[in-house]
Amino acid sequence: MPEPSSTPSDALRAALLVFLSSPEHEAYLNQVARMVFKTATSTRLPSRAVDLPSEKAFPENVVIDEIRSALVEFLMERESIQKAILCPDAHNPEGFLRTAFIRHWIDRVRRTGDDAFRDLRDYVMRVMREDDRFYRYMRGKEALYSLCERNPTLQPLSDDDLFEIPFPNDIVQDQSLKAIKRITVMPPLGIHFWHSVTEMYGTPRAWVPLNSLVRWLLIHTASPEDRPAFGDFETVGGYVSDEATRPDRRYFDPGRVAEFAGLFANRLKDPRKPSFFLCYCRMMTPGEMAGTLGYAEQTARNHIKETDAMLKTFLRDLPWLSPPDLNDEAFSFFLESLCRILEKTVPSA
């Protein structure tokens, strides 16, 4: 009796098994696992959604080992991923697998009902649609709101900004998600946040991002694992779009990188902005900076040291801008965008 002929799927699985038994696969999966860990922790994707141990309960190396095992299982189950990874012309298979697994993780979160951000955002949008005090504006896919009809837009709010806005305990004493999701409570919270943001920026009116309101609410009411970091699942989806998953290119999203530049510019306090601009954008020495800005050379050195540490801390959890998935073009674009922003805010520029 003749042997049954092999199918393309059989050949693909055989090639995958050869790859998984090769010396190269361990380094490859380790790199991807570290990339997945970085993305998941920076956006606080709940580990329970994909049956992984929590990074709060276990050392980082243990969690990364578990992610590597999950990646192998994920690869074995998805033929389309196998084709992309094993394609001989693939230039960025690591980024492809990281992105595919993160998208799978997000899907699992939504199916298990752990997407606290989306649930709260939908509720806030519904409340504001039914309340005449709020004006709403869509900028692309981004929703903004205001208490005024015509407004300027602001630079993105950083997490530091959100933590500086106090929670109004006079409006609701019970700081829980259940307590704030009430029709008598949510509008006053939205009004309080809008006034706090406009006061922070020194403007009488502004379009305030709805996502920033939701992030602020979660910071003060959600359990630690549900609190957002620099964004939310929509933000994650923005930089793991289908185009970004193509393994044949070193991709980055200029829009997201420009947004990161705006966030960092917002974090820089006014006394440090001139120093950062002259050092990173004008490439001045500490002595030249001191002469331009009128302070001691040691002060210039101290400013450089402080802002350099701030920048490294800020970039370490962002896609494309720090190892292991550092993209040189993205980093150059980040600095160019940041310099353009700071040029408008530094009087000496």
Short mmCIF file of C-alpha atoms in Angstrom, two decimals:
data_model
loop_
_atom_site.label_atom_id
_atom_site.label_comp_id
_atom_site.label_asym_id
_atom_site.label_seq_id
_atom_site.Cartn_x
_atom_site.Cartn_y
_atom_site.Cartn_z
CA MET A 1 0.00 0.00 0.00
CA PRO A 2 1.57 3.36 -1.00
CA GLU A 3 2.55 5.91 1.66
CA PRO A 4 0.14 8.87 1.84
CA SER A 5 1.67 11.94 0.22
CA SER A 6 2.73 14.73 2.55
CA THR A 7 0.76 17.99 2.55
CA PRO A 8 2.09 21.56 2.74
CA SER A 9 0.97 21.62 6.38
CA ASP A 10 3.02 18.52 7.13
CA ALA A 11 6.07 20.08 5.49
CA LEU A 12 5.57 23.30 7.43
CA ARG A 13 5.28 21.47 10.74
CA ALA A 14 8.40 19.47 9.93
CA ALA A 15 10.29 22.69 9.18
CA LEU A 16 9.05 24.18 12.46
CA LEU A 17 10.25 21.14 14.41
CA VAL A 18 13.65 21.41 12.75
CA PHE A 19 13.79 25.09 13.71
CA LEU A 20 12.77 24.40 17.32
CA SER A 21 15.49 21.77 17.63
CA SER A 22 18.19 24.04 16.17
CA PRO A 23 20.74 25.95 18.28
CA GLU A 24 19.39 29.27 16.93
CA HIS A 25 15.84 28.86 18.19
CA GLU A 26 16.65 29.34 21.88
CA ALA A 27 18.29 32.74 21.35
CA TYR A 28 15.45 33.74 19.02
CA LEU A 29 12.68 32.79 21.47
CA ASN A 30 14.54 34.36 24.37
CA GLN A 31 14.70 37.65 22.48
CA VAL A 32 11.02 37.52 21.56
CA ALA A 33 10.04 36.56 25.12
CA ARG A 34 11.91 39.60 26.47
CA MET A 35 10.15 41.81 23.91
CA VAL A 36 6.75 40.39 24.89
CA PHE A 37 7.54 40.84 28.58
CA LYS A 38 8.54 44.46 28.02
CA THR A 39 5.37 45.28 26.08
CA ALA A 40 3.05 43.43 28.45
CA THR A 41 4.50 44.97 31.61
CA SER A 42 4.63 48.51 30.21
CA THR A 43 0.93 48.31 29.29
CA ARG A 44 0.03 46.10 32.26
CA LEU A 45 -1.68 43.36 30.36
CA PRO A 46 -3.04 40.98 33.01
CA SER A 47 -0.96 37.80 33.01
CA ARG A 48 -3.87 35.64 34.11
CA ALA A 49 -5.53 36.15 30.71
CA VAL A 50 -2.93 33.89 29.04
CA ASP A 51 -2.24 31.67 32.07
CA LEU A 52 1.13 33.23 32.85
CA PRO A 53 2.55 33.92 36.32
CA SER A 54 2.45 37.50 37.55
CA GLU A 55 5.68 39.51 37.41
CA LYS A 56 4.77 40.82 40.87
CA ALA A 57 4.81 37.32 42.36
CA PHE A 58 7.72 35.80 40.45
CA PRO A 59 11.19 36.97 39.36
CA GLU A 60 11.47 38.42 35.86
CA ASN A 61 13.54 35.49 34.55
CA VAL A 62 10.85 33.03 35.64
CA VAL A 63 8.11 34.99 33.87
CA ILE A 64 10.23 35.27 30.70
CA ASP A 65 10.81 31.49 30.75
CA GLU A 66 7.04 30.96 30.98
CA ILE A 67 6.45 33.41 28.11
CA ARG A 68 8.98 31.47 26.00
CA SER A 69 7.07 28.24 26.61
CA ALA A 70 3.80 29.99 25.74
CA LEU A 71 5.37 31.26 22.51
CA VAL A 72 6.29 27.71 21.46
CA GLU A 73 2.73 26.54 22.13
CA PHE A 74 1.39 29.57 20.24
CA LEU A 75 3.65 28.78 17.27
CA MET A 76 2.62 25.13 17.16
CA GLU A 77 -1.07 26.08 16.96
CA ARG A 78 -0.95 28.72 14.20
CA GLU A 79 0.06 27.84 10.68
CA SER A 80 -0.04 31.43 9.44
CA ILE A 81 2.48 32.45 12.11
CA GLN A 82 4.70 29.51 11.20
CA LYS A 83 4.78 30.59 7.56
CA ALA A 84 5.83 34.10 8.47
CA ILE A 85 8.49 33.03 10.95
CA LEU A 86 10.05 30.41 8.65
CA CYS A 87 9.96 32.59 5.52
CA PRO A 88 13.58 32.87 4.29
CA ASP A 89 13.05 36.51 3.25
CA ALA A 90 11.73 37.65 6.64
CA HIS A 91 13.86 40.50 8.02
CA ASN A 92 11.94 41.09 11.23
CA PRO A 93 10.51 37.75 12.38
CA GLU A 94 11.09 38.64 16.04
CA GLY A 95 8.87 41.71 15.82
CA PHE A 96 6.25 39.72 13.92
CA LEU A 97 5.99 37.01 16.58
CA ARG A 98 6.01 39.54 19.43
CA THR A 99 3.19 41.48 17.79
CA ALA A 100 1.13 38.40 16.96
CA PHE A 101 1.38 37.11 20.53
CA ILE A 102 0.48 40.49 22.07
CA ARG A 103 -2.58 40.71 19.82
CA HIS A 104 -3.53 37.20 20.95
CA TRP A 105 -3.05 38.33 24.58
CA ILE A 106 -5.29 41.37 24.10
CA ASP A 107 -7.98 39.20 22.48
CA ARG A 108 -7.87 36.85 25.47
CA VAL A 109 -8.20 39.78 27.88
CA ARG A 110 -11.29 41.02 26.09
CA ARG A 111 -12.88 37.59 25.92
CA THR A 112 -12.37 37.04 29.64
CA GLY A 113 -13.84 40.40 30.57
CA ASP A 114 -10.65 41.88 32.02
CA ASP A 115 -10.59 44.99 29.84
CA ALA A 116 -11.39 47.50 32.59
CA PHE A 117 -10.26 50.43 30.46
CA ARG A 118 -12.60 49.74 27.53
CA ASP A 119 -15.53 49.03 29.85
CA LEU A 120 -15.10 52.28 31.79
CA ARG A 121 -14.44 54.34 28.66
CA ASP A 122 -17.67 53.09 27.07
CA TYR A 123 -19.58 54.06 30.20
CA VAL A 124 -18.02 57.56 30.34
CA MET A 125 -18.78 58.17 26.66
CA ARG A 126 -22.39 57.09 27.16
CA VAL A 127 -22.80 59.43 30.15
CA MET A 128 -21.31 62.41 28.28
CA ARG A 129 -23.51 61.84 25.24
CA GLU A 130 -26.57 62.21 27.47
CA ASP A 131 -25.34 65.27 29.41
CA ASP A 132 -25.70 68.69 27.75
CA ARG A 133 -22.86 70.17 29.81
CA PHE A 134 -20.27 68.25 27.78
CA TYR A 135 -19.09 69.00 24.24
CA ARG A 136 -17.47 66.15 22.35
CA TYR A 137 -15.02 66.13 19.46
CA MET A 138 -13.49 63.30 17.44
CA ARG A 139 -9.91 63.81 16.18
CA GLY A 140 -9.44 60.78 13.96
CA LYS A 141 -10.14 57.87 16.29
CA GLU A 142 -9.40 59.91 19.42
CA ALA A 143 -12.33 61.20 21.50
CA LEU A 144 -11.97 64.53 23.31
CA TYR A 145 -14.35 66.47 25.53
CA SER A 146 -14.78 69.96 26.96
CA LEU A 147 -17.14 72.21 28.86
CA CYS A 148 -16.75 74.81 26.07
CA GLU A 149 -17.81 74.64 22.45
CA ARG A 150 -14.59 75.89 20.77
CA ASN A 151 -11.21 74.91 22.19
CA PRO A 152 -7.53 74.41 21.42
CA THR A 153 -6.03 70.94 21.79
CA LEU A 154 -3.26 70.18 24.28
CA GLN A 155 -0.10 68.13 24.29
CA PRO A 156 -0.69 64.58 25.61
CA LEU A 157 -0.98 64.19 29.36
CA SER A 158 1.75 62.09 30.94
CA ASP A 159 1.21 59.63 33.76
CA ASP A 160 3.04 62.06 36.07
CA ASP A 161 0.45 64.69 35.18
CA LEU A 162 -2.41 62.32 35.94
CA PHE A 163 -0.97 61.39 39.34
CA GLU A 164 -0.74 65.09 40.23
CA ILE A 165 -4.49 65.59 39.80
CA PRO A 166 -6.12 64.75 43.17
CA PHE A 167 -9.23 62.64 43.45
CA PRO A 168 -12.19 64.69 44.79
CA ASN A 169 -13.27 62.76 47.85
CA ASP A 170 -16.06 65.26 48.41
CA ILE A 171 -17.75 63.95 45.24
CA VAL A 172 -17.45 60.25 46.09
CA GLN A 173 -15.96 58.81 49.27
CA ASP A 174 -15.72 55.21 48.03
CA GLN A 175 -12.83 55.10 45.53
CA SER A 176 -13.94 52.02 43.62
CA LEU A 177 -14.99 51.33 40.05
CA LYS A 178 -18.47 50.40 41.22
CA ALA A 179 -18.90 53.67 43.13
CA ILE A 180 -17.87 55.97 40.27
CA LYS A 181 -20.04 54.24 37.65
CA ARG A 182 -23.16 56.13 38.72
CA ILE A 183 -25.04 58.79 36.78
CA THR A 184 -24.88 61.19 39.74
CA VAL A 185 -21.12 60.75 40.18
CA MET A 186 -19.49 60.45 36.76
CA PRO A 187 -20.41 63.92 35.36
CA PRO A 188 -18.97 65.78 38.39
CA LEU A 189 -15.79 63.70 38.10
CA GLY A 190 -15.48 64.60 34.41
CA ILE A 191 -16.01 68.29 35.23
CA HIS A 192 -13.42 68.16 38.05
CA PHE A 193 -10.85 66.54 35.77
CA TRP A 194 -11.45 69.06 32.96
CA HIS A 195 -10.98 72.02 35.31
CA SER A 196 -7.84 70.41 36.78
CA VAL A 197 -6.29 69.89 33.34
CA THR A 198 -7.07 73.40 32.08
CA GLU A 199 -5.65 74.87 35.29
CA MET A 200 -2.53 72.73 34.89
CA TYR A 201 -1.99 74.09 31.38
CA GLY A 202 -2.96 77.65 32.32
CA THR A 203 -5.75 77.91 29.75
CA PRO A 204 -9.44 78.79 30.20
CA ARG A 205 -10.61 76.18 27.68
CA ALA A 206 -9.29 73.05 25.98
CA TRP A 207 -10.22 69.76 24.37
CA VAL A 208 -9.21 67.11 26.92
CA PRO A 209 -8.61 63.51 25.77
CA LEU A 210 -11.33 61.21 27.06
CA ASN A 211 -8.75 58.43 27.40
CA SER A 212 -6.81 60.60 29.86
CA LEU A 213 -9.92 60.97 32.03
CA VAL A 214 -10.42 57.21 32.00
CA ARG A 215 -6.77 56.53 32.85
CA TRP A 216 -6.98 59.00 35.74
CA LEU A 217 -10.14 57.33 37.06
CA LEU A 218 -8.52 53.90 36.90
CA ILE A 219 -5.38 55.15 38.66
CA HIS A 220 -7.53 56.15 41.64
CA THR A 221 -10.17 53.41 41.67
CA ALA A 222 -8.98 50.23 39.95
CA SER A 223 -7.02 47.36 41.43
CA PRO A 224 -3.27 47.59 40.64
CA GLU A 225 -3.37 45.01 37.84
CA ASP A 226 -6.12 46.94 36.02
CA ARG A 227 -4.44 50.34 36.18
CA PRO A 228 -3.17 51.57 32.82
CA ALA A 229 0.45 52.54 32.23
CA PHE A 230 1.27 54.90 29.34
CA GLY A 231 -1.90 53.94 27.50
CA ASP A 232 -4.55 51.32 27.14
CA PHE A 233 -5.40 48.35 24.96
CA GLU A 234 -6.38 50.69 22.12
CA THR A 235 -2.92 52.25 22.38
CA VAL A 236 -1.29 48.84 22.31
CA GLY A 237 -3.33 47.98 19.26
CA GLY A 238 -2.05 51.14 17.63
CA TYR A 239 1.53 49.99 17.53
CA VAL A 240 0.80 46.34 16.90
CA SER A 241 -1.28 47.05 13.82
CA ASP A 242 -1.33 44.62 10.93
CA GLU A 243 1.20 46.71 9.02
CA ALA A 244 3.55 46.65 11.98
CA THR A 245 3.48 42.87 12.08
CA ARG A 246 4.99 42.42 8.63
CA PRO A 247 8.18 40.41 9.12
CA ASP A 248 9.85 41.77 5.97
CA ARG A 249 10.52 45.24 7.33
CA ARG A 250 11.84 47.17 10.31
CA TYR A 251 8.61 49.03 11.01
CA PHE A 252 7.76 51.84 13.40
CA ASP A 253 4.73 54.11 13.66
CA PRO A 254 5.77 57.78 13.27
CA GLY A 255 2.51 58.97 14.81
CA ARG A 256 3.07 56.98 17.99
CA VAL A 257 6.74 58.02 18.18
CA ALA A 258 5.75 61.69 17.81
CA GLU A 259 3.22 61.18 20.61
CA PHE A 260 5.97 59.72 22.82
CA ALA A 261 8.07 62.83 22.08
CA GLY A 262 5.16 65.01 23.20
CA LEU A 263 4.77 63.01 26.39
CA PHE A 264 8.45 63.39 27.27
CA ALA A 265 8.44 67.11 26.47
CA ASN A 266 5.50 67.43 28.84
CA ARG A 267 7.42 65.65 31.59
CA LEU A 268 10.41 67.97 31.32
CA LYS A 269 10.02 70.82 33.79
CA ASP A 270 10.63 74.33 32.49
CA PRO A 271 14.07 74.81 34.11
CA ARG A 272 15.33 71.66 32.34
CA LYS A 273 13.87 72.26 28.87
CA PRO A 274 16.50 74.80 27.72
CA SER A 275 19.32 72.56 28.93
CA PHE A 276 17.89 69.51 27.17
CA PHE A 277 17.32 71.44 23.94
CA LEU A 278 20.82 72.92 23.82
CA CYS A 279 22.48 69.61 24.71
CA TYR A 280 20.52 67.14 22.54
CA CYS A 281 19.29 69.42 19.74
CA ARG A 282 22.04 72.03 19.40
CA MET A 283 24.81 69.67 20.56
CA MET A 284 26.35 72.30 22.86
CA THR A 285 29.00 71.49 25.47
CA PRO A 286 28.26 72.22 29.16
CA GLY A 287 30.46 75.31 28.91
CA GLU A 288 28.58 76.60 25.86
CA MET A 289 25.25 75.88 27.54
CA ALA A 290 26.33 77.79 30.65
CA GLY A 291 27.34 80.79 28.55
CA THR A 292 24.09 80.76 26.60
CA LEU A 293 21.76 80.34 29.56
CA GLY A 294 23.74 82.34 32.12
CA TYR A 295 24.44 79.74 34.80
CA ALA A 296 27.49 77.86 36.09
CA GLU A 297 29.03 75.08 34.01
CA GLN A 298 28.48 72.61 36.88
CA THR A 299 24.77 73.48 36.84
CA ALA A 300 24.71 72.63 33.14
CA ARG A 301 26.42 69.29 33.87
CA ASN A 302 23.88 68.54 36.60
CA HIS A 303 20.98 69.34 34.24
CA ILE A 304 22.43 67.03 31.56
CA LYS A 305 22.84 64.21 34.09
CA GLU A 306 19.26 64.58 35.37
CA THR A 307 17.60 64.80 31.95
CA ASP A 308 19.71 61.94 30.58
CA ALA A 309 18.49 59.71 33.43
CA MET A 310 14.89 60.86 32.83
CA LEU A 311 15.14 60.04 29.14
CA LYS A 312 16.54 56.55 29.71
CA THR A 313 13.82 55.76 32.23
CA PHE A 314 11.10 57.10 29.93
CA LEU A 315 12.26 55.15 26.87
CA ARG A 316 12.91 51.79 28.47
CA ASP A 317 9.28 50.57 28.22
CA LEU A 318 8.46 51.99 24.79
CA PRO A 319 8.36 50.07 21.51
CA TRP A 320 11.08 50.83 18.92
CA LEU A 321 12.96 53.21 21.26
CA SER A 322 14.94 50.88 23.53
CA PRO A 323 16.44 47.38 23.44
CA PRO A 324 15.67 44.64 22.57
CA ASP A 325 13.60 46.11 19.70
CA LEU A 326 15.48 49.41 19.26
CA ASN A 327 14.88 50.94 15.84
CA ASP A 328 17.54 53.51 14.91
CA GLU A 329 15.22 55.35 12.52
CA ALA A 330 12.51 55.55 15.16
CA PHE A 331 14.94 56.92 17.75
CA SER A 332 16.19 59.58 15.32
CA PHE A 333 12.60 60.55 14.53
CA PHE A 334 11.82 60.72 18.28
CA LEU A 335 14.66 63.20 18.84
CA GLU A 336 13.71 65.27 15.79
CA SER A 337 10.09 65.47 16.99
CA LEU A 338 11.17 66.32 20.53
CA CYS A 339 13.51 69.07 19.31
CA ARG A 340 10.74 70.61 17.21
CA ILE A 341 8.48 70.72 20.27
CA LEU A 342 11.15 72.16 22.57
CA GLU A 343 12.24 74.76 20.04
CA LYS A 344 8.86 76.46 20.53
CA THR A 345 9.14 76.45 24.32
CA VAL A 346 12.78 77.49 24.85
CA PRO A 347 13.19 81.28 24.65
CA SER A 348 16.89 81.03 23.79
CA ALA A 349 16.19 78.84 20.76
#
